């Protein structure tokens, strides 16, 4: 049995992705900042038949991210899918004129350095498996810079560039994809409902197509 590791796991998209992949036999490693939250989520998923376990790690603490992913692989089985989808922090969502160098540095640490740390930890295991998928989930500013959310605009652009290069370097055995969600997840629009987005993530995993998929009208 292999594992999906979800960094930024919560009751919305993280839980939906765990359920969707769990239906296909995956175990789910739930990684977020607060142990109580991921333990509660793991218990709820377990009640629904998904083998899940929670691990506490802040994406800006690289050592903890590495430790969490190591423990997940040991406890649940090899990580075949990595989903990097932590929700941006409030300070990354300020207008450009209100965003200073420390704010930009923190946003880049969160989105780019955190994703690189996670990828480098799981990549040897995927290589040994001979297969794997890396899924990056970002907001609309990943594709179109938005001066009202300057931190994520800059940081998501870096994460996107990294993902694009990985996509080219690792294909065809390991697929790298980015899901761009230009709306509020779980905000009432069925297009951005967690279950609908989880289905898109599953499709990206099995179809292994282009790097970027943007949620929007067909």
PDB file of N, CA and C in Angstrom, residues 1-6 25-31 51-55 66-82 121-126 128-129 131-132:
ATOM      1  N   UNK A   1       0.842  -1.192   0.000  1.00  0.00           N
ATOM      2  CA  UNK A   1       0.000   0.000   0.000  1.00  0.00           C
ATOM      3  C   UNK A   1       0.881   1.247   0.000  1.00  0.00           C
ATOM      4  N   UNK A   2       0.522   2.222  -0.825  1.00  0.00           N
ATOM      5  CA  UNK A   2       1.276   3.465  -0.862  1.00  0.00           C
ATOM      6  C   UNK A   2       0.466   4.597  -0.227  1.00  0.00           C
ATOM      7  N   UNK A   3       1.098   5.757  -0.125  1.00  0.00           N
ATOM      8  CA  UNK A   3       0.579   6.848   0.690  1.00  0.00           C
ATOM      9  C   UNK A   3       0.506   8.137  -0.101  1.00  0.00           C
ATOM     10  N   UNK A   4      -0.532   8.935   0.171  1.00  0.00           N
ATOM     11  CA  UNK A   4      -0.548  10.330  -0.239  1.00  0.00           C
ATOM     12  C   UNK A   4      -0.220  11.163   0.994  1.00  0.00           C
ATOM     13  N   UNK A   5       0.787  12.001   0.875  1.00  0.00           N
ATOM     14  CA  UNK A   5       1.143  12.926   1.947  1.00  0.00           C
ATOM     15  C   UNK A   5       0.576  14.295   1.588  1.00  0.00           C
ATOM     16  N   UNK A   6      -0.252  14.829   2.461  1.00  0.00           N
ATOM     17  CA  UNK A   6      -0.934  16.093   2.210  1.00  0.00           C
ATOM     18  C   UNK A   6      -0.395  17.135   3.163  1.00  0.00           C
ATOM     19  N   UNK A  25      -7.384   3.078  -2.336  1.00  0.00           N
ATOM     20  CA  UNK A  25      -6.472   2.240  -1.581  1.00  0.00           C
ATOM     21  C   UNK A  25      -5.271   2.939  -0.982  1.00  0.00           C
ATOM     22  N   UNK A  26      -5.165   4.244  -1.156  1.00  0.00           N
ATOM     23  CA  UNK A  26      -4.049   4.986  -0.570  1.00  0.00           C
ATOM     24  C   UNK A  26      -4.263   5.192   0.925  1.00  0.00           C
ATOM     25  N   UNK A  27      -3.165   5.144   1.682  1.00  0.00           N
ATOM     26  CA  UNK A  27      -3.160   5.690   3.028  1.00  0.00           C
ATOM     27  C   UNK A  27      -2.941   7.199   2.926  1.00  0.00           C
ATOM     28  N   UNK A  28      -3.322   7.936   3.971  1.00  0.00           N
ATOM     29  CA  UNK A  28      -3.203   9.394   3.949  1.00  0.00           C
ATOM     30  C   UNK A  28      -2.383   9.881   5.136  1.00  0.00           C
ATOM     31  N   UNK A  29      -1.280  10.558   4.838  1.00  0.00           N
ATOM     32  CA  UNK A  29      -0.479  11.237   5.861  1.00  0.00           C
ATOM     33  C   UNK A  29      -0.903  12.696   5.871  1.00  0.00           C
ATOM     34  N   UNK A  30      -1.430  13.145   6.991  1.00  0.00           N
ATOM     35  CA  UNK A  30      -1.983  14.484   7.123  1.00  0.00           C
ATOM     36  C   UNK A  30      -0.986  15.355   7.880  1.00  0.00           C
ATOM     37  N   UNK A  31      -0.461  16.364   7.208  1.00  0.00           N
ATOM     38  CA  UNK A  31       0.596  17.183   7.791  1.00  0.00           C
ATOM     39  C   UNK A  31       0.119  18.626   7.882  1.00  0.00           C
ATOM     40  N   UNK A  51      -7.398   4.836   5.875  1.00  0.00           N
ATOM     41  CA  UNK A  51      -6.266   4.688   6.798  1.00  0.00           C
ATOM     42  C   UNK A  51      -5.487   5.993   6.797  1.00  0.00           C
ATOM     43  N   UNK A  52      -5.475   6.701   7.915  1.00  0.00           N
ATOM     44  CA  UNK A  52      -4.878   8.032   7.966  1.00  0.00           C
ATOM     45  C   UNK A  52      -4.169   8.239   9.299  1.00  0.00           C
ATOM     46  N   UNK A  53      -3.167   9.116   9.247  1.00  0.00           N
ATOM     47  CA  UNK A  53      -2.438   9.462  10.465  1.00  0.00           C
ATOM     48  C   UNK A  53      -1.946  10.899  10.348  1.00  0.00           C
ATOM     49  N   UNK A  54      -1.947  11.618  11.473  1.00  0.00           N
ATOM     50  CA  UNK A  54      -1.570  13.022  11.470  1.00  0.00           C
ATOM     51  C   UNK A  54      -0.171  13.272  11.982  1.00  0.00           C
ATOM     52  N   UNK A  55       0.478  14.290  11.410  1.00  0.00           N
ATOM     53  CA  UNK A  55       1.839  14.675  11.781  1.00  0.00           C
ATOM     54  C   UNK A  55       1.908  16.205  11.839  1.00  0.00           C
ATOM     55  N   UNK A  66      10.754  17.467   7.114  1.00  0.00           N
ATOM     56  CA  UNK A  66      11.501  16.247   6.783  1.00  0.00           C
ATOM     57  C   UNK A  66      11.147  15.126   7.751  1.00  0.00           C
ATOM     58  N   UNK A  67      11.105  15.435   9.042  1.00  0.00           N
ATOM     59  CA  UNK A  67      10.792  14.421  10.051  1.00  0.00           C
ATOM     60  C   UNK A  67       9.384  13.865   9.850  1.00  0.00           C
ATOM     61  N   UNK A  68       8.439  14.752   9.551  1.00  0.00           N
ATOM     62  CA  UNK A  68       7.053  14.308   9.356  1.00  0.00           C
ATOM     63  C   UNK A  68       6.940  13.371   8.161  1.00  0.00           C
ATOM     64  N   UNK A  69       7.592  13.710   7.065  1.00  0.00           N
ATOM     65  CA  UNK A  69       7.520  12.874   5.871  1.00  0.00           C
ATOM     66  C   UNK A  69       8.242  11.541   6.083  1.00  0.00           C
ATOM     67  N   UNK A  70       9.357  11.558   6.799  1.00  0.00           N
ATOM     68  CA  UNK A  70      10.044  10.301   7.129  1.00  0.00           C
ATOM     69  C   UNK A  70       9.140   9.397   7.960  1.00  0.00           C
ATOM     70  N   UNK A  71       8.524   9.975   8.994  1.00  0.00           N
ATOM     71  CA  UNK A  71       7.652   9.190   9.870  1.00  0.00           C
ATOM     72  C   UNK A  71       6.459   8.642   9.105  1.00  0.00           C
ATOM     73  N   UNK A  72       5.896   9.467   8.204  1.00  0.00           N
ATOM     74  CA  UNK A  72       4.739   9.025   7.433  1.00  0.00           C
ATOM     75  C   UNK A  72       5.079   7.812   6.574  1.00  0.00           C
ATOM     76  N   UNK A  73       6.215   7.856   5.912  1.00  0.00           N
ATOM     77  CA  UNK A  73       6.618   6.724   5.072  1.00  0.00           C
ATOM     78  C   UNK A  73       6.854   5.472   5.913  1.00  0.00           C
ATOM     79  N   UNK A  74       7.451   5.645   7.088  1.00  0.00           N
ATOM     80  CA  UNK A  74       7.701   4.508   7.974  1.00  0.00           C
ATOM     81  C   UNK A  74       6.391   3.918   8.501  1.00  0.00           C
ATOM     82  N   UNK A  75       5.445   4.788   8.850  1.00  0.00           N
ATOM     83  CA  UNK A  75       4.213   4.338   9.494  1.00  0.00           C
ATOM     84  C   UNK A  75       3.190   3.785   8.509  1.00  0.00           C
ATOM     85  N   UNK A  76       3.085   4.426   7.343  1.00  0.00           N
ATOM     86  CA  UNK A  76       1.973   4.150   6.442  1.00  0.00           C
ATOM     87  C   UNK A  76       2.368   3.474   5.145  1.00  0.00           C
ATOM     88  N   UNK A  77       3.621   3.571   4.766  1.00  0.00           N
ATOM     89  CA  UNK A  77       4.066   3.011   3.498  1.00  0.00           C
ATOM     90  C   UNK A  77       4.648   4.081   2.602  1.00  0.00           C
ATOM     91  N   UNK A  78       5.297   3.684   1.518  1.00  0.00           N
ATOM     92  CA  UNK A  78       5.995   4.628   0.644  1.00  0.00           C
ATOM     93  C   UNK A  78       5.073   5.738   0.150  1.00  0.00           C
ATOM     94  N   UNK A  79       5.616   6.951   0.072  1.00  0.00           N
ATOM     95  CA  UNK A  79       4.832   8.089  -0.407  1.00  0.00           C
ATOM     96  C   UNK A  79       4.890   8.104  -1.931  1.00  0.00           C
ATOM     97  N   UNK A  80       3.738   7.831  -2.529  1.00  0.00           N
ATOM     98  CA  UNK A  80       3.620   7.852  -3.992  1.00  0.00           C
ATOM     99  C   UNK A  80       3.123   9.197  -4.494  1.00  0.00           C
ATOM    100  N   UNK A  81       2.338   9.885  -3.671  1.00  0.00           N
ATOM    101  CA  UNK A  81       1.774  11.183  -4.057  1.00  0.00           C
ATOM    102  C   UNK A  81       2.073  12.201  -2.965  1.00  0.00           C
ATOM    103  N   UNK A  82       2.594  13.354  -3.361  1.00  0.00           N
ATOM    104  CA  UNK A  82       2.791  14.481  -2.461  1.00  0.00           C
ATOM    105  C   UNK A  82       1.870  15.602  -2.908  1.00  0.00           C
ATOM    106  N   UNK A 121      12.585  15.469  -0.053  1.00  0.00           N
ATOM    107  CA  UNK A 121      12.467  14.363   0.891  1.00  0.00           C
ATOM    108  C   UNK A 121      11.771  13.157   0.270  1.00  0.00           C
ATOM    109  N   UNK A 122      10.737  13.378  -0.547  1.00  0.00           N
ATOM    110  CA  UNK A 122       9.971  12.239  -1.079  1.00  0.00           C
ATOM    111  C   UNK A 122      10.515  11.708  -2.401  1.00  0.00           C
ATOM    112  N   UNK A 123      11.305  12.494  -3.093  1.00  0.00           N
ATOM    113  CA  UNK A 123      11.731  12.104  -4.441  1.00  0.00           C
ATOM    114  C   UNK A 123      12.534  10.803  -4.474  1.00  0.00           C
ATOM    115  N   UNK A 124      13.474  10.557  -3.553  1.00  0.00           N
ATOM    116  CA  UNK A 124      14.186   9.276  -3.612  1.00  0.00           C
ATOM    117  C   UNK A 124      13.255   8.073  -3.492  1.00  0.00           C
ATOM    118  N   UNK A 125      12.230   8.179  -2.640  1.00  0.00           N
ATOM    119  CA  UNK A 125      11.294   7.071  -2.506  1.00  0.00           C
ATOM    120  C   UNK A 125      10.470   6.860  -3.762  1.00  0.00           C
ATOM    121  N   UNK A 126      10.054   7.949  -4.393  1.00  0.00           N
ATOM    122  CA  UNK A 126       9.312   7.825  -5.648  1.00  0.00           C
ATOM    123  C   UNK A 126      10.183   7.205  -6.730  1.00  0.00           C
ATOM    124  N   UNK A 128      12.599   5.146  -6.264  1.00  0.00           N
ATOM    125  CA  UNK A 128      12.716   3.715  -5.965  1.00  0.00           C
ATOM    126  C   UNK A 128      11.449   2.968  -6.369  1.00  0.00           C
ATOM    127  N   UNK A 129      10.279   3.591  -6.149  1.00  0.00           N
ATOM    128  CA  UNK A 129       9.020   2.982  -6.575  1.00  0.00           C
ATOM    129  C   UNK A 129       8.912   2.883  -8.091  1.00  0.00           C
ATOM    130  N   UNK A 131       7.614   5.371  -9.754  1.00  0.00           N
ATOM    131  CA  UNK A 131       6.434   6.167 -10.096  1.00  0.00           C
ATOM    132  C   UNK A 131       6.177   7.151  -8.964  1.00  0.00           C
ATOM    133  N   UNK A 132       5.370   8.175  -9.275  1.00  0.00           N
ATOM    134  CA  UNK A 132       5.020   9.139  -8.253  1.00  0.00           C
ATOM    135  C   UNK A 132       4.358  10.355  -8.873  1.00  0.00           C
TER     136      UNK A 132
END
